[in-house]
Coordinates of C-alpha atoms in Angstrom, one line a residue:
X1 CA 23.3 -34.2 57.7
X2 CA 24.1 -30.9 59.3
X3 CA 21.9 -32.2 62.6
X4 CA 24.4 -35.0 62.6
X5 CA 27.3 -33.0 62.6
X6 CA 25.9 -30.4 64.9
X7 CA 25.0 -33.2 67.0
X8 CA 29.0 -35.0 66.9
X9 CA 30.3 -32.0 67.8
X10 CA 28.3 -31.6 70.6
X11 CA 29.2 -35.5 71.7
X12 CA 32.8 -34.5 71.4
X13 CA 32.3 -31.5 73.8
X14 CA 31.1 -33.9 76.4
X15 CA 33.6 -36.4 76.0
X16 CA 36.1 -33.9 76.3
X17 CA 35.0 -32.9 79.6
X18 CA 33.8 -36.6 80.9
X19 CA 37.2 -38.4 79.1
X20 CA 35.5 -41.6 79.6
X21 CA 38.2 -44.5 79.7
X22 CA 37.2 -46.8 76.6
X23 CA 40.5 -47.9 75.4
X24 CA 43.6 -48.8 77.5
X25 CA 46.9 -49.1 75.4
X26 CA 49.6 -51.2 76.6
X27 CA 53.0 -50.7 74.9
X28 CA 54.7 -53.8 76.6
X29 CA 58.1 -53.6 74.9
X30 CA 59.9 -51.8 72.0
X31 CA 62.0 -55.1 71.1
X32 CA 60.7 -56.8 67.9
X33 CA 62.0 -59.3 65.6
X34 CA 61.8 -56.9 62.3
X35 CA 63.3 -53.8 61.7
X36 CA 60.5 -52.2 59.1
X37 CA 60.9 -49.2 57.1
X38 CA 58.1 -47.7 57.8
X39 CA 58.1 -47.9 61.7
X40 CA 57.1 -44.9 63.5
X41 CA 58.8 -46.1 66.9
X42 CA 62.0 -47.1 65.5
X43 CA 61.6 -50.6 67.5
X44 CA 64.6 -52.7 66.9
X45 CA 65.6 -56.2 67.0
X46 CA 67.9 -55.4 69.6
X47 CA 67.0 -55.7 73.4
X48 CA 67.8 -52.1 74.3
X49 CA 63.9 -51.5 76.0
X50 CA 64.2 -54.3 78.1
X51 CA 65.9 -53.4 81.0
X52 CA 63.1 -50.5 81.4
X53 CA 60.5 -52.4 81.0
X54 CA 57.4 -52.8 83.3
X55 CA 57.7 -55.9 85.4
X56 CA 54.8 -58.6 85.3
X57 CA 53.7 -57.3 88.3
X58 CA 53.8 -53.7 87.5
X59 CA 51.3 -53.9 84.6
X60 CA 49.1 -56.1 86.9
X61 CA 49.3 -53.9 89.7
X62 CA 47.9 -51.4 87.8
X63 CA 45.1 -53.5 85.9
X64 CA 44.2 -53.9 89.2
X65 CA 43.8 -50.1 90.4
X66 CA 42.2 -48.8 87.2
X67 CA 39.8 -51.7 87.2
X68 CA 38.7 -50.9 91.0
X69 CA 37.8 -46.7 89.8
X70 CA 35.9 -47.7 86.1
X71 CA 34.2 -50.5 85.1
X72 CA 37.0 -52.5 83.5
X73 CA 33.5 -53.6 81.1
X74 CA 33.2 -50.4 79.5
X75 CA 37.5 -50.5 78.6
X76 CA 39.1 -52.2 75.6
X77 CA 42.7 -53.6 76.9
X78 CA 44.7 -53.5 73.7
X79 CA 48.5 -54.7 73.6
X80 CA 50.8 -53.0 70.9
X81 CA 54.6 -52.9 70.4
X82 CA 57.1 -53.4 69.4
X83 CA 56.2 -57.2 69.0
X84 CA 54.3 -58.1 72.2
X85 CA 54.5 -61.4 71.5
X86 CA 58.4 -61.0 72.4
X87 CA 56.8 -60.5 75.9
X88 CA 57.4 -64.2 77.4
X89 CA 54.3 -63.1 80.0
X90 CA 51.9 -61.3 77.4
X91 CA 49.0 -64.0 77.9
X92 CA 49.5 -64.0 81.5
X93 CA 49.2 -60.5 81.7
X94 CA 46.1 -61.1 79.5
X95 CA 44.5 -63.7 81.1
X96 CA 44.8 -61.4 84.0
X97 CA 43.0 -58.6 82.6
X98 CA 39.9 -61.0 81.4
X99 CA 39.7 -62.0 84.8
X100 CA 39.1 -58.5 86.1
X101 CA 36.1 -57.9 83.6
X102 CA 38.8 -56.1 80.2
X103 CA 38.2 -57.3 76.9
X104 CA 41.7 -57.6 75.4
X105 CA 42.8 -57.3 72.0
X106 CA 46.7 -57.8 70.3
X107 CA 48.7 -56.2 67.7
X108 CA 50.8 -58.3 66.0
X109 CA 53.4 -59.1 63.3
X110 CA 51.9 -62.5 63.0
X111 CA 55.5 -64.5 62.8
X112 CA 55.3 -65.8 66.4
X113 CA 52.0 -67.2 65.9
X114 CA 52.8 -70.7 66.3
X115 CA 49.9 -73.7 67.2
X116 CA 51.4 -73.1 71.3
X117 CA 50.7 -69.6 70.9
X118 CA 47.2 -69.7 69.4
X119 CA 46.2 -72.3 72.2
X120 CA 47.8 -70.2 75.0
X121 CA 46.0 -66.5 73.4
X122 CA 42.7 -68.5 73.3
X123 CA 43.4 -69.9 77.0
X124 CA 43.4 -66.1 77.6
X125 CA 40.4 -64.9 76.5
X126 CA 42.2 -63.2 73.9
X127 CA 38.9 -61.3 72.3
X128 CA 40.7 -60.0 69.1
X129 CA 43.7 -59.9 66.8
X130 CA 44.7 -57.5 64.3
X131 CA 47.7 -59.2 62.2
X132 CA 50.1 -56.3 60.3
X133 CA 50.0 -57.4 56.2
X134 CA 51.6 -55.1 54.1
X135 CA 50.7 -55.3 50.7
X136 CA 51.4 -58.4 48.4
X137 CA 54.2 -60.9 48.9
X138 CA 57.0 -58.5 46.8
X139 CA 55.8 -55.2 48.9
X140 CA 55.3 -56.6 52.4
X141 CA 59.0 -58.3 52.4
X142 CA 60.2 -55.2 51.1
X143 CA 58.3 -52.9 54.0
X144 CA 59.3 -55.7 56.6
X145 CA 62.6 -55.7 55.4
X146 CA 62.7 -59.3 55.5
X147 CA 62.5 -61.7 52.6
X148 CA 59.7 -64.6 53.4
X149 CA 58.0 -62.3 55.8
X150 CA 55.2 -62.2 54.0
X151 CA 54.8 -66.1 53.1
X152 CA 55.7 -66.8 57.0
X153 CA 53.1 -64.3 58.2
X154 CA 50.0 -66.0 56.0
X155 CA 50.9 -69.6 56.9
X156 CA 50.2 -68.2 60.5
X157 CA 47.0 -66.1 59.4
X158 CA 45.4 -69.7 57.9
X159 CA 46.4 -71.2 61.1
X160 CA 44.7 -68.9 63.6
X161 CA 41.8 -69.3 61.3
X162 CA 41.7 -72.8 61.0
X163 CA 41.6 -73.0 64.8
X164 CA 39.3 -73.0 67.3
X165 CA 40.5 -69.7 68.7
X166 CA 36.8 -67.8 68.5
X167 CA 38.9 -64.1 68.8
X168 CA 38.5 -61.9 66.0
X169 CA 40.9 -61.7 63.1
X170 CA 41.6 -58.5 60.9
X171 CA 44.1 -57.2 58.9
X172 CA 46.0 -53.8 59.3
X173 CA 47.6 -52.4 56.3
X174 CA 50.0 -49.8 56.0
X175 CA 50.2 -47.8 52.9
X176 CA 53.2 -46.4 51.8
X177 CA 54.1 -45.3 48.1
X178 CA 55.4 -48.9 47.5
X179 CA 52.1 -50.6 47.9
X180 CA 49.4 -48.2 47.1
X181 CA 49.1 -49.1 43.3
X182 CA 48.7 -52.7 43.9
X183 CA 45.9 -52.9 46.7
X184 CA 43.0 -54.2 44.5
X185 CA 45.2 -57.6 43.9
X186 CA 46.0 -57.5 47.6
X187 CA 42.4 -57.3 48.9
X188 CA 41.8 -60.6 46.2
X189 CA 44.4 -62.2 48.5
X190 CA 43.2 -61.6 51.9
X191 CA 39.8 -62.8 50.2
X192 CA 41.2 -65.9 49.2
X193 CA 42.7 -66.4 52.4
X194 CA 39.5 -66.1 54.6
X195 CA 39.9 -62.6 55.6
X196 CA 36.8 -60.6 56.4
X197 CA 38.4 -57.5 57.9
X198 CA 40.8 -54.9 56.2
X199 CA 41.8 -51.7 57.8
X200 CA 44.1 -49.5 55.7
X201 CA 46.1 -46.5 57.2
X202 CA 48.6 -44.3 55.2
X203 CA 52.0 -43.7 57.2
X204 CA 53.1 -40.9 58.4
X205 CA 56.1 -38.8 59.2
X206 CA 57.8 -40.1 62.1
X207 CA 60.5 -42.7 62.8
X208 CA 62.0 -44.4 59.9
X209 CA 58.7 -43.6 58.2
X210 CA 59.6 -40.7 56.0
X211 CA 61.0 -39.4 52.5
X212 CA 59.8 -41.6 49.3
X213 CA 58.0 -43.7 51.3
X214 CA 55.5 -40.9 52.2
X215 CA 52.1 -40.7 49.6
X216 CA 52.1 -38.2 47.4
X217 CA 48.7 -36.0 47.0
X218 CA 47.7 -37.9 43.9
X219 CA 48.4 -41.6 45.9
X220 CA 46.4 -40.4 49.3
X221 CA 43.5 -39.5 46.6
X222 CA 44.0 -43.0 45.0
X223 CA 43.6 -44.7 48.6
X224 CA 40.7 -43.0 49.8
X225 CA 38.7 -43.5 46.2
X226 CA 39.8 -47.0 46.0
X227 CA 38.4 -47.8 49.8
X228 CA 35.6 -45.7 48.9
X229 CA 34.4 -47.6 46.3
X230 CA 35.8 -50.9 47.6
X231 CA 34.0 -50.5 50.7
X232 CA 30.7 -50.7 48.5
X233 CA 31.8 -53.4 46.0
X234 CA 33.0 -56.3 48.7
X235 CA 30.6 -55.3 51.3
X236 CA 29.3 -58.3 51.6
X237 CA 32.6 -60.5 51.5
X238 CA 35.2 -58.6 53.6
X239 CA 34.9 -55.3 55.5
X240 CA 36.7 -52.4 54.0
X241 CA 38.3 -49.5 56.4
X242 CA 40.4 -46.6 56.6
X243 CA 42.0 -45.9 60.2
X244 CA 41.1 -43.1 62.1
X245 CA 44.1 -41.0 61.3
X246 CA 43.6 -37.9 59.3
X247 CA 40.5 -36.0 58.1
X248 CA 40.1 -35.6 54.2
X249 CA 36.5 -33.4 53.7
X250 CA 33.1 -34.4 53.4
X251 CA 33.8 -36.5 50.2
X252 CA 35.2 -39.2 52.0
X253 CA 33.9 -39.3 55.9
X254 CA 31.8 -41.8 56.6
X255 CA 32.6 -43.3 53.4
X256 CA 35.6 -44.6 53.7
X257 CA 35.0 -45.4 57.9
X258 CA 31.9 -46.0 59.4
X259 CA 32.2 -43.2 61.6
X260 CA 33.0 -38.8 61.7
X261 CA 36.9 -38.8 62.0
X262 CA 37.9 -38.2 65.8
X263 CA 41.0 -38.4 67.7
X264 CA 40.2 -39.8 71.2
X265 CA 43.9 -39.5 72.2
X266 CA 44.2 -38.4 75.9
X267 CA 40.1 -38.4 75.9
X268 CA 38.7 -42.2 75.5
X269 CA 42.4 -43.5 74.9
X270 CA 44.6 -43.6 77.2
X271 CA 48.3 -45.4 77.0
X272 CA 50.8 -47.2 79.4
X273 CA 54.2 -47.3 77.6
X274 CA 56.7 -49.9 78.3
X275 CA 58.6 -47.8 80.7
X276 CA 55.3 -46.8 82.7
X277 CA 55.0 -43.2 80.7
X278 CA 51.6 -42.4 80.2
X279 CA 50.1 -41.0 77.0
X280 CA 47.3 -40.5 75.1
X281 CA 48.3 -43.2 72.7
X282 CA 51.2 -45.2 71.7
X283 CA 52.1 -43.4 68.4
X284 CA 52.4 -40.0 70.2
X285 CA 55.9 -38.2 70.2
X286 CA 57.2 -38.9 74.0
X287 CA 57.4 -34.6 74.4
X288 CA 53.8 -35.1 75.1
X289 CA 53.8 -37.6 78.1
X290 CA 51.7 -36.9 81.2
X291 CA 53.5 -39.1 83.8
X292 CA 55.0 -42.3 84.8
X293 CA 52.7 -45.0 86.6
X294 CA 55.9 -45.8 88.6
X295 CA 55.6 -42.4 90.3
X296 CA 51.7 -41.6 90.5
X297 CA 48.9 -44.2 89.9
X298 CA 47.5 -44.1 85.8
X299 CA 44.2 -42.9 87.4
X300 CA 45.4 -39.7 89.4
X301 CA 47.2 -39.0 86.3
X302 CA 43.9 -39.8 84.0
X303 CA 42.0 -37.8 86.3
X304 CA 44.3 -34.3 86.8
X305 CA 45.9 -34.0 83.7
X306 CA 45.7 -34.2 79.8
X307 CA 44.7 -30.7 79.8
X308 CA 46.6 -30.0 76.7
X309 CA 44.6 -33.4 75.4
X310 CA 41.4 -32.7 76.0
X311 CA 41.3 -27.9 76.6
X312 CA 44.9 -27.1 74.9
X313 CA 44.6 -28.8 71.3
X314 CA 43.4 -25.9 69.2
X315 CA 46.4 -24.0 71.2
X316 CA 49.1 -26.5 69.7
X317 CA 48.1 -26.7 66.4
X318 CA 47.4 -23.5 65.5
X319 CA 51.0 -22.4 64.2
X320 CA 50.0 -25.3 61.7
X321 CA 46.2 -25.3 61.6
X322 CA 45.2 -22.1 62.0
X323 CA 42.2 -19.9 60.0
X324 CA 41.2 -23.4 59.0
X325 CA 37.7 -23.9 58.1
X326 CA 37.4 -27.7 58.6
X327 CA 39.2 -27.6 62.5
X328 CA 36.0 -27.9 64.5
X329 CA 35.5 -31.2 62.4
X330 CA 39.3 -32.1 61.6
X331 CA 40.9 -30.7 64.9
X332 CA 44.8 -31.6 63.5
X333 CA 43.6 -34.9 62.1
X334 CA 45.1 -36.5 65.0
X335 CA 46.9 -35.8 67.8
X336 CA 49.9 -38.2 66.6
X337 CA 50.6 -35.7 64.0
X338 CA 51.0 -32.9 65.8
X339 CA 54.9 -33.1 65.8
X340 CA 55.2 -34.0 62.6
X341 CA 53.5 -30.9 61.4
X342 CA 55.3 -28.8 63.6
X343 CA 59.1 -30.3 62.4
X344 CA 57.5 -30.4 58.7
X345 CA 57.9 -34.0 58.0
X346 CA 54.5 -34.2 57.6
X347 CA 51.2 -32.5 55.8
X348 CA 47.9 -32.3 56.2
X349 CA 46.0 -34.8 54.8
X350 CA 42.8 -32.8 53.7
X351 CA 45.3 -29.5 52.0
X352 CA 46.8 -33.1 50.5
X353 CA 43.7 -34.1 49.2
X354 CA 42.3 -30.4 48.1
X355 CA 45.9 -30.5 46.4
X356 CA 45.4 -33.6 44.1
X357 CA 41.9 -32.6 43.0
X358 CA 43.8 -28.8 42.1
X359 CA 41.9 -26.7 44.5

């Protein structure tokens, strides 16, 4: 075990100075037809992003330029939101992408996910989907803020899987105090339904996400030990995940994953937001943008910045992370979380954890 480590940290050394391009984030628009509680970005049913928007043409454009300096192979083009599926050109701009070489992948809400839709995301060489399911009916409408959500949202999921569309179907799960005691009955559902995939992620502190929505110690502890042992138990009728946010100790890593947490924010993930800010991901407070692709080309700014990415995190955390044995391993737990710490609206997930076991 220690070579392993030993030798992860030395991978992440080298990634850090190579910040291979493996994952390309599109935010397309922050218009979406919920308005969830738990929503980092604050997105809104209202059309206030749309006039800033990237053209068609814009996000093509520079598909184009990034594909002609990597190998557009080696990159992941995932599409997030807001609701991309509010973007009237989102499997045009897809289709696009497939035909320079990308793999493409969607984030979705699933309620626009009509039989047109399917067709016109297969047409596009859509490779896979990841569909947001909250919990059971009564927690996912409540989340959602929307009554029928929930029964709207799995009449889509048994559609896309009863078509011919050959992309990849999972399930992202958010986990707020609301659902986390009821997630046994919840994976029974998705089983029943047809669902092989399951990624779970607790929220965190920013946007409308915060207050009594937020875990406590003793509910974070209850998620990790339930996928832990869930993970085992269904392995061989639907895959069981945590997301890659947060580090909780060497109880849980590569348990409740398959891999070592690691941020690759600003390192193998790079992110074009809707206005043509670049980021290190989508969920990253704006204060840590590295450009606009409307000024200087997403590879110049790939290439000469993300310093504070890639040289400058143990810098920014350390009013928060400081003297912290598990940093070379944890490193924040994310860059995403970085404000959050720093305005207090969040804590760290592993003190969390050491917390609810009374260490």
């Amino acid at each position: 075990m220690l070579e392993k480590l030993m030798a992860f940290i030395e991978h992440k050394g080298m990634l850090q100075e190579k910040h291979p391009l493996r994952y390309l984030l599109w935010e397309p628009t922050l218009r979406c037809n919920l308005e969830c509680l738990h929503c980092s970005n604050e997105c809104t049913t209202e059309n206030t992003s749309r006039l800033n928007e990237l053209t068609t043409e814009e996000i093509k454009n520079e598909l184009s330029s990034i594909a002609m300096h990597y190998d557009p192979k080696e990159i992941t083009f995932v599409v997030t939101g807001g609701e991309p599926l509010m973007r009237h050109d989102l499997t045009e701009v897809g289709a696009f992408a497939s035909s320079l070489g990308y793999q493409w992948s969607i984030t979705t809400n699933g309620l626009l996910l009509n039989k047109n839709t399917i067709r016109s995301l297969k047409e596009a060489h859509l490779g896979s989907i990841a569909v947001s399911l909250d919990g059971i009916e009564e927690h996912h409408d409540k989340l959602r803020n929307s009554q029928g959500a929930y029964r709207r949202t799995v009449e889509n999921i048994r559609r896309f899987l009863a078509s011919d569309n050959p992309a990849t179907l999972s399930i992202l799960c958010c986990v707020s105090s609301i659902n986390v005691h009821h997630l046994g009955e919840f994976v029974k559902e998705l089983m029943d339904i047809g669902v092989r995939r399951v990624r779970f992620g607790p929220i965190y502190g920013a946007g409308r996400a915060q207050g009594e929505l937020m875990l406590s110690d003793e509910e974070l502890l209850k998620l990790l030990v339930f996928i832990r042992e869930e993970r085992v138990r269904q392995r061989n009728r639907i895959d069981i995940s945590l997301s890659d946010d947060g580090y909780y100790g060497a109880e849980f890593e590569c348990h409740v994953r398959r891999n070592l947490h690691y941020c690759g924010a600003g390192i193998e993930w790079g992110a074009i937001l809707y206005d043509g800010c670049v980021s290190g991901s989508t969920n990253i407070s704006r204060k840590y943008n590295e450009g606009n692709i409307r000024n200087d080309s997403f590879v110049d700014i790939w290439e000469n910045r993300f310093d504070r990415y890639r040289r400058g995190r143990e810098t920014l955390f350390a009013p928060y992370c400081a003297d912290c044995e598990e940093w070379i391993l944890c490193e924040g737990g994310g860059f995403h979380l970085l404000d959050q710490y720093l305005n207090g609206t969040q804590e760290c997930g592993y003190k969390k954890i050491r917390s609810a076991y009374g260490r």
